[in-house]
mmCIF file of C-alpha atoms in Angstrom:
data_model
loop_
_atom_site.group_PDB
_atom_site.id
_atom_site.type_symbol
_atom_site.label_atom_id
_atom_site.label_comp_id
_atom_site.label_asym_id
_atom_site.label_seq_id
_atom_site.Cartn_x
_atom_site.Cartn_y
_atom_site.Cartn_z
ATOM 1 C CA MET A 1 49.014 120.468 104.529
ATOM 2 C CA ILE A 2 51.279 117.744 103.138
ATOM 3 C CA GLN A 3 52.618 118.740 99.736
ATOM 4 C CA THR A 4 52.255 116.370 96.821
ATOM 5 C CA PRO A 5 54.740 116.354 93.928
ATOM 6 C CA SER A 6 52.231 118.268 91.795
ATOM 7 C CA SER A 7 52.093 121.076 94.354
ATOM 8 C CA LEU A 8 55.838 121.728 94.291
ATOM 9 C CA SER A 9 57.249 124.747 92.510
ATOM 10 C CA LEU A 10 57.889 124.490 88.766
ATOM 11 C CA GLY A 11 61.535 125.479 89.329
ATOM 12 C CA PHE A 12 62.052 122.565 91.653
ATOM 13 C CA THR A 13 60.390 119.971 89.472
ATOM 14 C CA SER A 14 62.143 120.965 86.239
ATOM 15 C CA PRO A 15 64.501 118.274 84.865
ATOM 16 C CA GLU A 16 67.364 120.774 84.750
ATOM 17 C CA PHE A 17 66.984 121.609 88.434
ATOM 18 C CA ILE A 18 66.780 117.962 89.465
ATOM 19 C CA ARG A 19 69.926 117.249 87.427
ATOM 20 C CA ASP A 20 71.767 120.088 89.182
ATOM 21 C CA VAL A 21 70.616 118.813 92.580
ATOM 22 C CA LYS A 22 71.903 115.311 91.864
ATOM 23 C CA GLU A 23 75.243 116.505 90.480
ATOM 24 C CA ASP A 24 75.758 118.846 93.417
ATOM 25 C CA ALA A 25 74.899 116.097 95.900
ATOM 26 C CA GLN A 26 77.429 113.736 94.290
ATOM 27 C CA THR A 27 80.137 116.407 94.371
ATOM 28 C CA THR A 28 79.325 117.182 97.996
ATOM 29 C CA MET A 29 79.692 113.492 98.873
ATOM 30 C CA PHE A 30 83.141 113.356 97.272
ATOM 31 C CA LYS A 31 84.220 116.422 99.253
ATOM 32 C CA PHE A 32 82.799 115.138 102.539
ATOM 33 C CA LEU A 33 84.698 111.859 102.155
ATOM 34 C CA PHE A 34 87.976 113.665 101.465
ATOM 35 C CA GLN A 35 87.288 115.946 104.393
ATOM 36 C CA GLU A 36 86.309 113.258 106.893
ATOM 37 C CA ASN A 37 87.284 109.678 106.042
ATOM 38 C CA LEU A 38 88.235 107.968 102.786
ATOM 39 C CA PHE A 39 87.853 104.433 104.099
ATOM 40 C CA PRO A 40 84.694 104.528 106.231
ATOM 41 C CA SER A 41 82.778 101.562 107.544
ATOM 42 C CA THR A 42 79.344 100.931 106.047
ATOM 43 C CA THR A 43 77.717 102.730 108.974
ATOM 44 C CA GLU A 44 80.099 105.678 108.746
ATOM 45 C CA ASN A 45 79.608 105.907 104.979
ATOM 46 C CA SER A 46 75.819 106.024 105.364
ATOM 47 C CA ALA A 47 76.107 108.779 107.962
ATOM 48 C CA ILE A 48 78.434 110.821 105.713
ATOM 49 C CA ALA A 49 76.038 110.429 102.770
ATOM 50 C CA LYS A 50 73.080 111.640 104.834
ATOM 51 C CA ARG A 51 75.047 114.639 106.111
ATOM 52 C CA ALA A 52 76.203 115.471 102.576
ATOM 53 C CA LEU A 53 72.621 115.366 101.265
ATOM 54 C CA ASP A 54 71.348 117.473 104.172
ATOM 55 C CA ASP A 55 74.163 119.971 103.581
ATOM 56 C CA MET A 56 73.196 120.263 99.915
ATOM 57 C CA ILE A 57 69.531 120.814 100.848
ATOM 58 C CA ALA A 58 70.482 123.511 103.363
ATOM 59 C CA ARG A 59 72.641 125.321 100.785
ATOM 60 C CA TYR A 60 69.956 125.179 98.111
ATOM 61 C CA SER A 61 67.395 126.490 100.590
ATOM 62 C CA THR A 62 69.511 129.553 101.340
ATOM 63 C CA THR A 63 71.200 130.263 97.994
ATOM 64 C CA LYS A 64 68.830 128.972 95.300
ATOM 65 C CA GLY A 65 65.569 130.399 96.596
ATOM 66 C CA VAL A 66 64.089 126.929 97.010
ATOM 67 C CA ASN A 67 61.704 125.997 99.806
ATOM 68 C CA GLY A 68 63.642 123.589 102.006
ATOM 69 C CA VAL A 69 60.452 121.706 102.807
ATOM 70 C CA ASP A 70 60.061 120.883 99.108
ATOM 71 C CA LEU A 71 63.562 119.420 98.972
ATOM 72 C CA ILE A 72 63.087 117.438 102.173
ATOM 73 C CA HIS A 73 59.841 116.036 100.765
ATOM 74 C CA TRP A 74 61.641 115.111 97.535
ATOM 75 C CA LYS A 75 64.487 113.480 99.499
ATOM 76 C CA SER A 76 62.038 111.122 101.192
ATOM 77 C CA GLY A 77 60.639 109.958 97.824
ATOM 78 C CA GLN A 78 62.038 107.241 95.595
ATOM 79 C CA ASP A 79 64.146 109.641 93.535
ATOM 80 C CA GLY A 80 65.791 110.967 96.678
ATOM 81 C CA LYS A 81 66.388 107.460 98.001
ATOM 82 C CA ASN A 82 67.994 106.446 94.711
ATOM 83 C CA LEU A 83 70.276 109.471 94.907
ATOM 84 C CA LEU A 84 71.293 108.588 98.462
ATOM 85 C CA ALA A 85 72.188 105.062 97.321
ATOM 86 C CA ARG A 86 74.391 106.493 94.546
ATOM 87 C CA MET A 87 76.051 108.801 97.050
ATOM 88 C CA LYS A 88 76.881 105.832 99.258
ATOM 89 C CA ALA A 89 78.578 104.215 96.251
ATOM 90 C CA VAL A 90 80.930 107.194 95.749
ATOM 91 C CA VAL A 91 83.510 105.754 98.155
ATOM 92 C CA LYS A 92 83.839 102.649 95.963
ATOM 93 C CA GLU A 93 84.402 104.880 92.934
ATOM 94 C CA ILE A 94 87.208 106.653 94.786
ATOM 95 C CA HIS A 95 88.725 103.353 95.872
ATOM 96 C CA SER A 96 88.510 102.002 92.337
ATOM 97 C CA ASP A 97 90.493 104.958 90.987
ATOM 98 C CA PHE A 98 93.188 104.719 93.682
ATOM 99 C CA GLU A 99 93.339 100.948 93.173
ATOM 100 C CA GLN A 100 93.716 101.370 89.415
ATOM 101 C CA VAL A 101 96.638 103.782 89.702
ATOM 102 C CA ALA A 102 98.356 101.704 92.394
ATOM 103 C CA THR A 103 97.945 98.535 90.333
ATOM 104 C CA PHE A 104 99.546 99.812 87.136
ATOM 105 C CA SER A 105 102.341 101.834 88.746
ATOM 106 C CA TRP A 106 103.766 99.856 91.686
ATOM 107 C CA ILE A 107 106.717 98.468 89.752
ATOM 108 C CA SER A 108 107.892 101.824 88.387
ATOM 109 C CA ALA A 109 107.019 103.767 91.561
ATOM 110 C CA TYR A 110 109.388 101.623 93.630
ATOM 111 C CA ALA A 111 111.996 100.832 90.943
ATOM 112 C CA LEU A 112 111.105 97.135 91.075
ATOM 113 C CA SER A 113 111.812 96.314 87.438
ATOM 114 C CA HIS A 114 113.657 93.038 86.925
ATOM 115 C CA ASN A 115 117.350 92.956 86.119
ATOM 116 C CA ILE A 116 117.026 90.881 82.974
ATOM 117 C CA SER A 117 120.667 89.794 83.118
ATOM 118 C CA MET A 118 119.756 87.642 86.137
ATOM 119 C CA THR A 119 118.163 84.219 86.113
ATOM 120 C CA LYS A 120 114.396 84.046 86.543
ATOM 121 C CA PHE A 121 114.810 82.665 90.056
ATOM 122 C CA ASP A 122 117.250 85.412 91.060
ATOM 123 C CA MET A 123 114.996 88.115 89.583
ATOM 124 C CA GLU A 124 112.027 86.886 91.590
ATOM 125 C CA THR A 125 114.104 86.485 94.728
ATOM 126 C CA ALA A 126 115.470 90.032 94.434
ATOM 127 C CA ARG A 127 111.988 91.453 93.988
ATOM 128 C CA ILE A 128 110.575 89.517 96.934
ATOM 129 C CA THR A 129 113.451 90.716 99.115
ATOM 130 C CA ARG A 130 112.841 94.322 98.092
ATOM 131 C CA LEU A 131 109.073 94.071 98.577
ATOM 132 C CA THR A 132 109.499 92.581 102.025
ATOM 133 C CA ALA A 133 111.847 95.394 103.015
ATOM 134 C CA LEU A 134 109.505 98.099 101.715
ATOM 135 C CA LEU A 135 106.566 96.670 103.665
ATOM 136 C CA SER A 136 108.476 96.852 106.944
ATOM 137 C CA ASN A 137 108.510 99.941 109.155
ATOM 138 C CA PHE A 138 106.556 102.103 106.652
ATOM 139 C CA LEU A 139 109.446 102.245 104.199
ATOM 140 C CA PHE A 140 106.925 102.158 101.327
ATOM 141 C CA ALA A 141 105.394 105.405 102.616
ATOM 142 C CA ASP A 142 108.211 107.446 104.159
ATOM 143 C CA GLU A 143 111.240 109.136 102.692
ATOM 144 C CA VAL A 144 114.350 108.115 104.619
ATOM 145 C CA ILE A 145 117.257 110.537 104.309
ATOM 146 C CA GLN A 146 120.843 110.035 105.403
ATOM 147 C CA MET A 147 123.027 113.064 105.970
ATOM 148 C CA THR A 148 126.780 113.156 106.556
ATOM 149 C CA MET A 149 127.759 115.731 109.154
ATOM 150 C CA ASP A 150 130.982 117.770 109.148
ATOM 151 C CA ASP A 151 132.513 115.434 111.728
ATOM 152 C CA GLY A 152 131.802 112.396 109.550
ATOM 153 C CA ARG A 153 128.808 111.177 111.499
ATOM 154 C CA ILE A 154 125.863 109.919 109.446
ATOM 155 C CA ILE A 155 122.436 110.813 110.742
ATOM 156 C CA THR A 156 119.198 109.353 109.452
ATOM 157 C CA TYR A 157 115.800 110.999 109.565
ATOM 158 C CA ARG A 158 112.371 110.448 108.045
ATOM 159 C CA ILE A 159 109.765 112.506 106.283
ATOM 160 C CA PRO A 160 106.485 110.709 107.098
ATOM 161 C CA PHE A 161 104.596 109.876 103.883
ATOM 162 C CA GLY A 162 107.332 111.581 101.911
ATOM 163 C CA HIS A 163 108.169 108.671 99.594
ATOM 164 C CA LEU A 164 107.929 109.808 95.988
ATOM 165 C CA ALA A 165 105.590 106.887 95.256
ATOM 166 C CA ILE A 166 102.942 108.559 97.451
ATOM 167 C CA PHE A 167 103.127 111.847 95.584
ATOM 168 C CA ASP A 168 103.265 110.017 92.258
ATOM 169 C CA LEU A 169 99.907 108.395 93.000
ATOM 170 C CA LEU A 170 98.388 111.641 94.241
ATOM 171 C CA GLU A 171 99.505 113.504 91.127
ATOM 172 C CA HIS A 172 97.765 110.899 88.959
ATOM 173 C CA ILE A 173 94.590 111.105 91.051
ATOM 174 C CA ILE A 174 94.351 114.826 91.767
ATOM 175 C CA ASN A 175 95.661 116.261 88.525
ATOM 176 C CA ASN A 176 95.334 113.620 85.809
ATOM 177 C CA MET A 177 92.009 112.221 87.047
ATOM 178 C CA GLN A 178 90.768 115.700 88.048
ATOM 179 C CA TYR A 179 90.145 114.999 91.709
ATOM 180 C CA SER A 180 91.265 118.578 92.320
ATOM 181 C CA ARG A 181 87.517 119.293 92.202
ATOM 182 C CA TYR A 182 87.212 117.572 95.571
ATOM 183 C CA VAL A 183 90.385 118.817 97.270
ATOM 184 C CA PRO A 184 89.815 122.576 97.730
ATOM 185 C CA PHE A 185 93.359 123.908 97.988
ATOM 186 C CA ASP A 186 92.009 127.444 98.224
ATOM 187 C CA GLN A 187 90.144 126.720 101.463
ATOM 188 C CA GLU A 188 91.635 127.382 104.878
ATOM 189 C CA ASP A 189 91.294 123.714 105.884
ATOM 190 C CA TRP A 190 92.886 122.273 102.703
ATOM 191 C CA LYS A 191 95.430 120.320 104.740
ATOM 192 C CA ARG A 192 92.681 118.112 106.146
ATOM 193 C CA TYR A 193 91.570 117.048 102.668
ATOM 194 C CA LEU A 194 95.107 116.431 101.414
ATOM 195 C CA THR A 195 96.063 114.527 104.568
ATOM 196 C CA ASN A 196 93.190 112.080 104.114
ATOM 197 C CA ALA A 197 94.179 111.689 100.462
ATOM 198 C CA ILE A 198 97.730 110.869 101.596
ATOM 199 C CA PHE A 199 96.381 108.220 103.995
ATOM 200 C CA LEU A 200 94.476 106.546 101.150
ATOM 201 C CA ALA A 201 97.463 106.847 98.795
ATOM 202 C CA ALA A 202 99.702 105.148 101.369
ATOM 203 C CA THR A 203 97.036 102.498 101.954
ATOM 204 C CA SER A 204 96.847 101.886 98.204
ATOM 205 C CA ARG A 205 100.612 101.615 97.862
ATOM 206 C CA GLY A 206 100.865 99.188 100.771
ATOM 207 C CA TRP A 207 98.041 97.115 99.306
ATOM 208 C CA SER A 208 99.661 96.999 95.856
ATOM 209 C CA LEU A 209 102.970 95.795 97.307
ATOM 210 C CA GLU A 210 101.204 93.133 99.371
ATOM 211 C CA LYS A 211 99.484 92.016 96.187
ATOM 212 C CA GLY A 212 102.793 92.059 94.308
ATOM 213 C CA LEU A 213 104.310 89.871 97.007
ATOM 214 C CA ALA A 214 101.428 87.402 96.780
ATOM 215 C CA GLY A 215 101.525 87.494 92.987
ATOM 216 C CA PRO A 216 100.041 90.320 90.882
ATOM 217 C CA TRP A 217 97.131 88.163 89.779
ATOM 218 C CA SER A 218 96.344 86.863 93.249
ATOM 219 C CA GLY A 219 92.666 87.187 94.079
ATOM 220 C CA ALA A 220 93.320 86.841 97.795
ATOM 221 C CA ILE A 221 94.490 90.451 98.281
ATOM 222 C CA VAL A 222 91.464 92.638 97.560
ATOM 223 C CA PHE A 223 91.219 96.388 98.006
ATOM 224 C CA GLU A 224 87.770 96.485 99.592
ATOM 225 C CA SER A 225 88.602 94.491 102.697
ATOM 226 C CA ALA A 226 88.715 94.755 106.463
ATOM 227 C CA GLU A 227 92.495 94.348 106.259
ATOM 228 C CA ASN A 228 92.850 97.342 103.980
ATOM 229 C CA ARG A 229 90.533 99.447 106.130
ATOM 230 C CA ALA A 230 92.742 98.538 109.086
ATOM 231 C CA ARG A 231 95.780 99.638 107.041
ATOM 232 C CA TYR A 232 94.101 103.010 106.413
ATOM 233 C CA GLU A 233 93.394 103.392 110.135
ATOM 234 C CA THR A 234 97.041 102.567 110.831
ATOM 235 C CA MET A 235 98.110 105.377 108.495
ATOM 236 C CA LYS A 236 95.810 107.775 110.340
ATOM 237 C CA SER A 237 97.053 106.641 113.741
ATOM 238 C CA ARG A 238 100.626 107.587 112.881
ATOM 239 C CA LEU A 239 100.089 111.353 112.972
ATOM 240 C CA PRO A 240 99.347 111.762 116.696
ATOM 241 C CA VAL A 241 102.483 109.836 117.678
ATOM 242 C CA LEU A 242 104.967 111.574 115.382
ATOM 243 C CA SER A 243 107.817 113.375 117.079
ATOM 244 C CA ASP A 244 107.848 117.166 116.991
ATOM 245 C CA ASP A 245 110.496 117.131 114.245
ATOM 246 C CA GLU A 246 108.537 114.589 112.196
ATOM 247 C CA THR A 247 105.364 116.635 112.592
ATOM 248 C CA LEU A 248 107.181 119.695 111.238
ATOM 249 C CA ARG A 249 108.507 117.674 108.303
ATOM 250 C CA PHE A 250 105.058 116.317 107.520
ATOM 251 C CA ASP A 251 103.591 119.822 107.634
ATOM 252 C CA GLY A 252 106.312 120.977 105.261
ATOM 253 C CA LEU A 253 105.517 118.027 102.996
ATOM 254 C CA LEU A 254 101.878 119.144 102.776
ATOM 255 C CA VAL A 255 102.953 122.640 101.749
ATOM 256 C CA ASP A 256 105.363 121.262 99.132
ATOM 257 C CA MET A 257 102.726 118.890 97.744
ATOM 258 C CA ARG A 258 100.170 121.675 97.484
ATOM 259 C CA ARG A 259 102.619 123.871 95.598
ATOM 260 C CA ALA A 260 103.444 121.027 93.197
ATOM 261 C CA LEU A 261 99.804 120.047 92.612
ATOM 262 C CA VAL A 262 98.340 123.528 92.285
ATOM 263 C CA GLY A 263 101.187 124.961 90.229
#
């Protein structure tokens, strides 16, 4: 027999339970995005939202004593469809927060303040030169270290995504904006979540510098764009081609970041 809303259990239909279901589903969506992909296509985002909602239903069916059929029936109704739409919008909320931090902090994060003893033209020229350099060869994302050896030789090496501007943004997001709720540092697979957050932080920093180069108030450089999604994919594509030494440095960076963020 097909159940009607009136035939569902009182526990399921209570406003408090429905509120908990919706809050849990939203939280699950945040976590799934950090776990899987923080700049998905529309199709990928829809698939993640459906998996997140199904995961929540499965957990409630096994831990809350709720009949899974009741939840599946509710999911197919208008309330469930509205929830799914809100879950699909979570990625834009994440992007908005990363965009906000990147927008207000790009000058200080990269020491791009003007030297006010210079002429206006020279100040702008110096900043453009610096921005152009940062946007080449991932210098906005990586820490580049020079070391003088005992024999006088100078060697240069990189820590991928080790630029302080990347951690600065992540500290704002994870600690100050309480995204630590969605990056479970106590789980065995915490590196996966933090790595995706690093990719989005680097994407945000690159975007903010591109916007700074075009003019801070330029409307041509928007965050939600195919170009920025491509930038995120470029960040992801770097990991498989890192050298063994760079891979070790990146792994050490993750450990250091976790220690700094968790305390």
